[in-house]
PDB file of C-alpha atoms in Angstrom:
ATOM      1  CA  UNK A 506    -128.280 129.267-165.089  1.00 74.00           C
ATOM      2  CA  UNK A 507    -128.877 132.165-167.479  1.00 74.00           C
ATOM      3  CA  UNK A 508    -132.162 134.099-167.225  1.00 81.00           C
ATOM      4  CA  UNK A 509    -134.965 132.863-169.455  1.00 86.00           C
ATOM      5  CA  UNK A 510    -135.181 136.131-171.407  1.00 84.00           C
ATOM      6  CA  UNK A 511    -131.674 135.493-172.784  1.00 79.00           C
ATOM      7  CA  UNK A 512    -132.949 132.484-174.722  1.00 78.00           C
ATOM      8  CA  UNK A 513    -133.870 134.886-177.547  1.00 80.00           C
ATOM      9  CA  UNK A 514    -130.291 136.173-177.851  1.00 76.00           C
ATOM     10  CA  UNK A 515    -126.918 134.873-178.955  1.00 67.00           C
ATOM     11  CA  UNK A 516    -124.772 135.345-175.869  1.00 65.00           C
ATOM     12  CA  UNK A 517    -121.677 133.362-176.826  1.00 60.00           C
ATOM     13  CA  UNK A 518    -120.154 135.179-179.786  1.00 57.00           C
ATOM     14  CA  UNK A 519    -117.712 132.322-180.447  1.00 57.00           C
ATOM     15  CA  UNK A 520    -120.509 130.133-181.784  1.00 58.00           C
ATOM     16  CA  UNK A 521    -120.102 129.326-185.458  1.00 63.00           C
ATOM     17  CA  UNK A 522    -123.771 128.829-186.330  1.00 72.00           C
ATOM     18  CA  UNK A 523    -124.780 132.476-185.905  1.00 72.00           C
ATOM     19  CA  UNK A 524    -126.289 133.548-189.241  1.00 77.00           C
ATOM     20  CA  UNK A 525    -125.332 137.227-188.927  1.00 77.00           C
ATOM     21  CA  UNK A 526    -122.319 137.546-186.590  1.00 73.00           C
ATOM     22  CA  UNK A 527    -121.915 140.975-185.056  1.00 73.00           C
ATOM     23  CA  UNK A 528    -118.235 141.019-185.945  1.00 72.00           C
ATOM     24  CA  UNK A 529    -119.194 141.244-189.626  1.00 78.00           C
ATOM     25  CA  UNK A 530    -121.022 144.541-189.112  1.00 80.00           C
ATOM     26  CA  UNK A 531    -119.217 146.212-186.200  1.00 79.00           C
ATOM     27  CA  UNK A 532    -115.752 147.682-186.566  1.00 81.00           C
ATOM     28  CA  UNK A 533    -113.557 149.662-184.171  1.00 81.00           C
ATOM     29  CA  UNK A 534    -111.143 150.741-186.912  1.00 83.00           C
ATOM     30  CA  UNK A 535    -112.484 154.295-187.052  1.00 86.00           C
ATOM     31  CA  UNK A 536    -112.073 154.859-183.310  1.00 85.00           C
ATOM     32  CA  UNK A 537    -109.071 156.541-181.751  1.00 85.00           C
ATOM     33  CA  UNK A 538    -106.622 154.409-179.796  1.00 84.00           C
ATOM     34  CA  UNK A 539    -107.661 156.074-176.545  1.00 81.00           C
ATOM     35  CA  UNK A 540    -111.378 155.461-177.067  1.00 83.00           C
ATOM     36  CA  UNK A 541    -110.717 151.881-178.144  1.00 82.00           C
ATOM     37  CA  UNK A 542    -108.859 151.349-174.885  1.00 82.00           C
ATOM     38  CA  UNK A 543    -111.789 152.876-172.996  1.00 82.00           C
ATOM     39  CA  UNK A 544    -114.560 150.706-174.468  1.00 81.00           C
ATOM     40  CA  UNK A 545    -112.426 147.586-174.019  1.00 79.00           C
ATOM     41  CA  UNK A 546    -112.041 148.453-170.314  1.00 81.00           C
ATOM     42  CA  UNK A 547    -115.748 149.025-169.585  1.00 77.00           C
ATOM     43  CA  UNK A 548    -116.302 145.397-168.580  1.00 77.00           C
ATOM     44  CA  UNK A 549    -112.777 144.837-167.262  1.00 82.00           C
ATOM     45  CA  UNK A 550    -113.595 145.854-163.684  1.00 85.00           C
ATOM     46  CA  UNK A 551    -116.568 143.943-162.225  1.00 86.00           C
ATOM     47  CA  UNK A 552    -119.174 145.878-160.262  1.00 91.00           C
ATOM     48  CA  UNK A 553    -120.875 144.162-157.306  1.00 92.00           C
ATOM     49  CA  UNK A 554    -124.652 144.007-157.315  1.00 91.00           C
ATOM     50  CA  UNK A 555    -125.084 143.701-153.555  1.00 93.00           C
ATOM     51  CA  UNK A 556    -123.474 144.629-150.259  1.00 95.00           C
ATOM     52  CA  UNK A 557    -122.678 140.970-149.649  1.00 94.00           C
ATOM     53  CA  UNK A 558    -120.473 140.910-152.740  1.00 94.00           C
ATOM     54  CA  UNK A 559    -118.925 144.338-152.169  1.00 94.00           C
ATOM     55  CA  UNK A 560    -117.810 143.731-148.583  1.00 94.00           C
ATOM     56  CA  UNK A 561    -115.421 141.017-149.799  1.00 94.00           C
ATOM     57  CA  UNK A 562    -113.179 143.608-151.491  1.00 94.00           C
ATOM     58  CA  UNK A 563    -111.139 146.279-149.731  1.00 95.00           C
ATOM     59  CA  UNK A 564    -111.575 148.809-152.536  1.00 95.00           C
ATOM     60  CA  UNK A 565    -115.367 148.716-152.244  1.00 95.00           C
ATOM     61  CA  UNK A 566    -115.240 148.854-148.436  1.00 95.00           C
ATOM     62  CA  UNK A 567    -113.094 151.981-148.752  1.00 95.00           C
ATOM     63  CA  UNK A 568    -115.562 153.504-151.247  1.00 95.00           C
ATOM     64  CA  UNK A 569    -118.496 152.874-148.893  1.00 95.00           C
ATOM     65  CA  UNK A 570    -116.623 154.355-145.936  1.00 94.00           C
ATOM     66  CA  UNK A 571    -115.828 157.459-147.985  1.00 92.00           C
ATOM     67  CA  UNK A 572    -119.498 157.841-148.895  1.00 92.00           C
ATOM     68  CA  UNK A 573    -120.603 157.506-145.264  1.00 92.00           C
ATOM     69  CA  UNK A 574    -118.023 160.066-144.143  1.00 90.00           C
ATOM     70  CA  UNK A 575    -119.179 162.503-146.833  1.00 88.00           C
ATOM     71  CA  UNK A 576    -122.831 162.047-145.838  1.00 90.00           C
ATOM     72  CA  UNK A 577    -122.091 162.624-142.168  1.00 90.00           C
ATOM     73  CA  UNK A 578    -119.874 165.629-142.940  1.00 88.00           C
ATOM     74  CA  UNK A 579    -122.764 167.100-144.942  1.00 87.00           C
ATOM     75  CA  UNK A 580    -125.047 166.670-141.899  1.00 90.00           C
ATOM     76  CA  UNK A 581    -127.351 164.483-143.994  1.00 92.00           C
ATOM     77  CA  UNK A 582    -128.936 162.759-140.999  1.00 93.00           C
ATOM     78  CA  UNK A 583    -128.972 162.302-137.269  1.00 92.00           C
ATOM     79  CA  UNK A 584    -129.117 158.936-135.520  1.00 93.00           C
ATOM     80  CA  UNK A 585    -132.100 158.527-133.209  1.00 93.00           C
ATOM     81  CA  UNK A 586    -134.616 155.943-132.048  1.00 94.00           C
ATOM     82  CA  UNK A 587    -137.590 155.356-134.317  1.00 94.00           C
ATOM     83  CA  UNK A 588    -140.548 157.191-132.717  1.00 93.00           C
ATOM     84  CA  UNK A 589    -143.700 155.258-131.952  1.00 91.00           C
ATOM     85  CA  UNK A 590    -146.129 155.194-134.871  1.00 89.00           C
ATOM     86  CA  UNK A 591    -143.456 156.078-137.445  1.00 90.00           C
ATOM     87  CA  UNK A 592    -142.058 153.833-140.149  1.00 91.00           C
ATOM     88  CA  UNK A 593    -138.546 153.806-141.607  1.00 93.00           C
ATOM     89  CA  UNK A 594    -137.814 153.478-145.316  1.00 94.00           C
ATOM     90  CA  UNK A 595    -135.025 151.238-146.518  1.00 93.00           C
ATOM     91  CA  UNK A 596    -131.782 152.039-148.313  1.00 95.00           C
ATOM     92  CA  UNK A 597    -129.268 150.203-150.471  1.00 95.00           C
ATOM     93  CA  UNK A 598    -125.778 150.566-151.889  1.00 96.00           C
ATOM     94  CA  UNK A 599    -125.137 151.163-155.600  1.00 95.00           C
ATOM     95  CA  UNK A 600    -121.651 150.546-156.978  1.00 96.00           C
ATOM     96  CA  UNK A 601    -119.955 151.992-160.049  1.00 94.00           C
ATOM     97  CA  UNK A 602    -116.423 151.859-161.419  1.00 92.00           C
ATOM     98  CA  UNK A 603    -115.273 155.251-162.738  1.00 90.00           C
ATOM     99  CA  UNK A 604    -112.865 155.138-165.678  1.00 88.00           C
ATOM    100  CA  UNK A 605    -110.629 157.790-167.196  1.00 86.00           C
ATOM    101  CA  UNK A 606    -111.012 158.700-170.858  1.00 80.00           C
ATOM    102  CA  UNK A 607    -108.198 156.323-171.813  1.00 80.00           C
ATOM    103  CA  UNK A 608    -109.799 153.363-170.021  1.00 82.00           C
ATOM    104  CA  UNK A 609    -107.584 153.409-166.949  1.00 84.00           C
ATOM    105  CA  UNK A 610    -109.192 153.088-163.538  1.00 88.00           C
ATOM    106  CA  UNK A 611    -110.071 156.405-161.897  1.00 90.00           C
ATOM    107  CA  UNK A 612    -111.816 155.274-158.704  1.00 91.00           C
ATOM    108  CA  UNK A 613    -114.423 153.035-157.154  1.00 94.00           C
ATOM    109  CA  UNK A 614    -117.628 154.887-156.300  1.00 93.00           C
ATOM    110  CA  UNK A 615    -120.376 153.752-153.929  1.00 94.00           C
ATOM    111  CA  UNK A 616    -123.697 155.584-153.551  1.00 92.00           C
ATOM    112  CA  UNK A 617    -126.146 155.201-150.703  1.00 94.00           C
ATOM    113  CA  UNK A 618    -129.614 155.332-152.229  1.00 94.00           C
ATOM    114  CA  UNK A 619    -132.905 155.536-150.346  1.00 94.00           C
ATOM    115  CA  UNK A 620    -135.663 153.127-151.332  1.00 94.00           C
ATOM    116  CA  UNK A 621    -138.122 155.811-152.340  1.00 91.00           C
ATOM    117  CA  UNK A 622    -140.689 153.275-153.509  1.00 91.00           C
ATOM    118  CA  UNK A 623    -141.423 152.523-149.846  1.00 88.00           C
ATOM    119  CA  UNK A 624    -142.345 156.153-149.118  1.00 91.00           C
ATOM    120  CA  UNK A 625    -145.968 156.908-148.244  1.00 88.00           C
ATOM    121  CA  UNK A 626    -147.606 159.818-150.055  1.00 89.00           C
ATOM    122  CA  UNK A 627    -148.852 162.521-147.719  1.00 87.00           C
ATOM    123  CA  UNK A 628    -146.529 161.308-144.956  1.00 86.00           C
ATOM    124  CA  UNK A 629    -143.038 161.030-146.435  1.00 88.00           C
ATOM    125  CA  UNK A 630    -143.620 163.327-149.395  1.00 89.00           C
ATOM    126  CA  UNK A 631    -146.202 165.694-150.854  1.00 89.00           C
ATOM    127  CA  UNK A 632    -144.981 167.344-154.061  1.00 89.00           C
ATOM    128  CA  UNK A 633    -142.435 165.755-156.389  1.00 91.00           C
ATOM    129  CA  UNK A 634    -142.674 168.019-159.451  1.00 91.00           C
ATOM    130  CA  UNK A 635    -139.544 169.926-160.502  1.00 89.00           C
ATOM    131  CA  UNK A 636    -138.929 171.795-163.776  1.00 89.00           C
ATOM    132  CA  UNK A 637    -136.300 170.527-166.197  1.00 86.00           C
ATOM    133  CA  UNK A 638    -134.754 172.180-169.254  1.00 87.00           C
ATOM    134  CA  UNK A 639    -135.775 170.804-172.630  1.00 93.00           C
ATOM    135  CA  UNK A 640    -132.994 169.922-175.049  1.00 95.00           C
ATOM    136  CA  UNK A 641    -134.527 172.483-177.446  1.00 96.00           C
ATOM    137  CA  UNK A 642    -133.827 175.197-174.880  1.00 95.00           C
ATOM    138  CA  UNK A 643    -130.236 174.063-174.446  1.00 94.00           C
ATOM    139  CA  UNK A 644    -129.664 174.014-178.213  1.00 96.00           C
ATOM    140  CA  UNK A 645    -131.180 177.476-178.536  1.00 97.00           C
ATOM    141  CA  UNK A 646    -128.847 178.903-175.899  1.00 95.00           C
ATOM    142  CA  UNK A 647    -125.849 177.279-177.596  1.00 96.00           C
ATOM    143  CA  UNK A 648    -126.902 178.662-180.997  1.00 97.00           C
ATOM    144  CA  UNK A 649    -127.367 182.202-179.675  1.00 97.00           C
ATOM    145  CA  UNK A 650    -124.076 182.054-177.776  1.00 97.00           C
ATOM    146  CA  UNK A 651    -122.261 180.877-180.911  1.00 97.00           C
ATOM    147  CA  UNK A 652    -123.871 183.579-183.071  1.00 97.00           C
ATOM    148  CA  UNK A 653    -122.995 186.347-180.612  1.00 97.00           C
ATOM    149  CA  UNK A 654    -119.581 184.930-179.620  1.00 97.00           C
ATOM    150  CA  UNK A 655    -120.585 184.694-175.967  1.00 96.00           C
ATOM    151  CA  UNK A 656    -118.599 182.695-173.459  1.00 95.00           C
ATOM    152  CA  UNK A 657    -120.260 179.694-171.817  1.00 93.00           C
ATOM    153  CA  UNK A 658    -119.471 178.188-168.429  1.00 91.00           C
ATOM    154  CA  UNK A 659    -120.555 174.680-167.460  1.00 86.00           C
ATOM    155  CA  UNK A 660    -121.198 173.845-163.815  1.00 84.00           C
ATOM    156  CA  UNK A 661    -121.264 170.402-162.238  1.00 82.00           C
ATOM    157  CA  UNK A 662    -122.440 170.023-158.652  1.00 83.00           C
ATOM    158  CA  UNK A 663    -120.959 167.111-156.732  1.00 77.00           C
ATOM    159  CA  UNK A 664    -123.711 165.051-155.058  1.00 79.00           C
ATOM    160  CA  UNK A 665    -126.254 167.669-156.071  1.00 85.00           C
ATOM    161  CA  UNK A 666    -129.297 166.106-154.403  1.00 87.00           C
ATOM    162  CA  UNK A 667    -127.571 166.127-151.012  1.00 87.00           C
ATOM    163  CA  UNK A 668    -127.796 169.931-151.027  1.00 88.00           C
ATOM    164  CA  UNK A 669    -131.589 169.877-150.879  1.00 90.00           C
ATOM    165  CA  UNK A 670    -133.236 170.469-147.504  1.00 89.00           C
ATOM    166  CA  UNK A 671    -136.111 168.267-146.366  1.00 90.00           C
ATOM    167  CA  UNK A 672    -139.296 169.649-144.846  1.00 87.00           C
ATOM    168  CA  UNK A 673    -140.907 166.244-144.253  1.00 89.00           C
ATOM    169  CA  UNK A 674    -140.085 164.007-141.300  1.00 91.00           C
ATOM    170  CA  UNK A 675    -138.403 160.996-142.890  1.00 93.00           C
ATOM    171  CA  UNK A 676    -136.696 158.111-141.109  1.00 94.00           C
ATOM    172  CA  UNK A 677    -134.387 155.653-142.858  1.00 95.00           C
ATOM    173  CA  UNK A 678    -132.893 152.380-141.692  1.00 94.00           C
ATOM    174  CA  UNK A 679    -129.184 152.347-140.942  1.00 94.00           C
ATOM    175  CA  UNK A 680    -127.053 151.575-144.021  1.00 94.00           C
ATOM    176  CA  UNK A 681    -125.567 148.110-144.290  1.00 93.00           C
ATOM    177  CA  UNK A 682    -122.041 148.182-142.919  1.00 90.00           C
ATOM    178  CA  UNK A 683    -122.618 151.317-140.830  1.00 90.00           C
ATOM    179  CA  UNK A 684    -120.645 151.473-137.596  1.00 87.00           C
ATOM    180  CA  UNK A 685    -120.801 154.381-135.137  1.00 85.00           C
ATOM    181  CA  UNK A 686    -117.753 156.477-134.348  1.00 81.00           C
ATOM    182  CA  UNK A 687    -115.590 155.530-131.406  1.00 77.00           C
ATOM    183  CA  UNK A 688    -117.307 156.381-128.143  1.00 78.00           C
ATOM    184  CA  UNK A 689    -120.744 156.804-129.746  1.00 79.00           C
ATOM    185  CA  UNK A 690    -123.453 154.484-128.439  1.00 86.00           C
ATOM    186  CA  UNK A 691    -126.417 153.802-130.697  1.00 89.00           C
ATOM    187  CA  UNK A 692    -129.872 154.318-129.160  1.00 91.00           C
ATOM    188  CA  UNK A 693    -132.399 151.469-129.079  1.00 92.00           C
ATOM    189  CA  UNK A 694    -134.043 150.751-132.439  1.00 92.00           C
ATOM    190  CA  UNK A 695    -131.704 153.203-134.216  1.00 93.00           C
ATOM    191  CA  UNK A 696    -132.634 154.891-137.499  1.00 95.00           C
ATOM    192  CA  UNK A 697    -131.419 157.858-139.530  1.00 94.00           C
ATOM    193  CA  UNK A 698    -133.624 160.945-139.356  1.00 94.00           C
ATOM    194  CA  UNK A 699    -132.929 162.629-142.688  1.00 94.00           C
ATOM    195  CA  UNK A 700    -132.115 166.316-142.698  1.00 92.00           C
ATOM    196  CA  UNK A 701    -130.952 166.548-146.299  1.00 91.00           C
ATOM    197  CA  UNK A 702    -132.386 165.050-149.430  1.00 89.00           C
ATOM    198  CA  UNK A 703    -130.908 161.696-150.405  1.00 91.00           C
ATOM    199  CA  UNK A 704    -130.734 160.028-153.805  1.00 91.00           C
ATOM    200  CA  UNK A 705    -133.744 157.793-154.328  1.00 92.00           C
ATOM    201  CA  UNK A 706    -136.258 159.930-152.425  1.00 94.00           C
ATOM    202  CA  UNK A 707    -139.302 160.863-154.447  1.00 93.00           C
ATOM    203  CA  UNK A 708    -138.883 164.572-153.653  1.00 93.00           C
ATOM    204  CA  UNK A 709    -135.088 164.615-154.134  1.00 92.00           C
ATOM    205  CA  UNK A 710    -135.088 166.398-157.500  1.00 92.00           C
ATOM    206  CA  UNK A 711    -137.702 168.923-156.311  1.00 93.00           C
ATOM    207  CA  UNK A 712    -135.740 169.814-153.174  1.00 93.00           C
ATOM    208  CA  UNK A 713    -132.557 170.233-155.226  1.00 93.00           C
ATOM    209  CA  UNK A 714    -134.333 172.530-157.685  1.00 93.00           C
ATOM    210  CA  UNK A 715    -135.705 174.659-154.841  1.00 93.00           C
ATOM    211  CA  UNK A 716    -132.234 175.020-153.304  1.00 92.00           C
ATOM    212  CA  UNK A 717    -130.556 175.716-156.654  1.00 92.00           C
ATOM    213  CA  UNK A 718    -133.146 178.243-157.869  1.00 93.00           C
ATOM    214  CA  UNK A 719    -133.236 180.103-154.535  1.00 94.00           C
ATOM    215  CA  UNK A 720    -129.433 180.302-154.549  1.00 93.00           C
ATOM    216  CA  UNK A 721    -129.417 181.745-158.081  1.00 92.00           C
ATOM    217  CA  UNK A 722    -132.089 184.274-157.148  1.00 95.00           C
ATOM    218  CA  UNK A 723    -130.127 185.388-154.091  1.00 97.00           C
ATOM    219  CA  UNK A 724    -127.062 185.975-156.285  1.00 95.00           C
TER     220      UNK A 724
END
């Protein structure tokens, strides 16, 4: 059963009674062959919306295992029992298919995201503000660099937020599908005590900015 909000839209483009069919106004003729292949592949690989759907496919199980290994290698958390009087926030999996520029499959990516909306202000976080660059600033730098023939270097940080250190005491429920390593016994009422900032936390962007700015200043 389609959602009620779709009643205002034409969803089946094969209908003949559409007064202004999209095909009459949209053309891919001006696009390159590679980009045409890309946009036609965007919906070719389905993305699960829940862990229940994802665990049925080996490729998504592999992607989740890779994410868990990366988080543990980064010392993102430690497994412990939930202390008395403390509460644990939830977490969820987010799935995305990564495509190459020509539309071919690059990889399956799974992110573990904390449910930041369950955080309590003053307990799980205090400040969330972090500066961001305005597009006007970026354009100005590009214009000056072009006028003076400067070289520009672009930097992309993989899993940037995971580099931020946490000062608050935050506990998170174990991720769905998490299994301990061989020989490791989970404590009673196990939770993850976060050491590093995780995507979804309210202070994630602030902690990343503090780490990034302090690193630049030290250099």
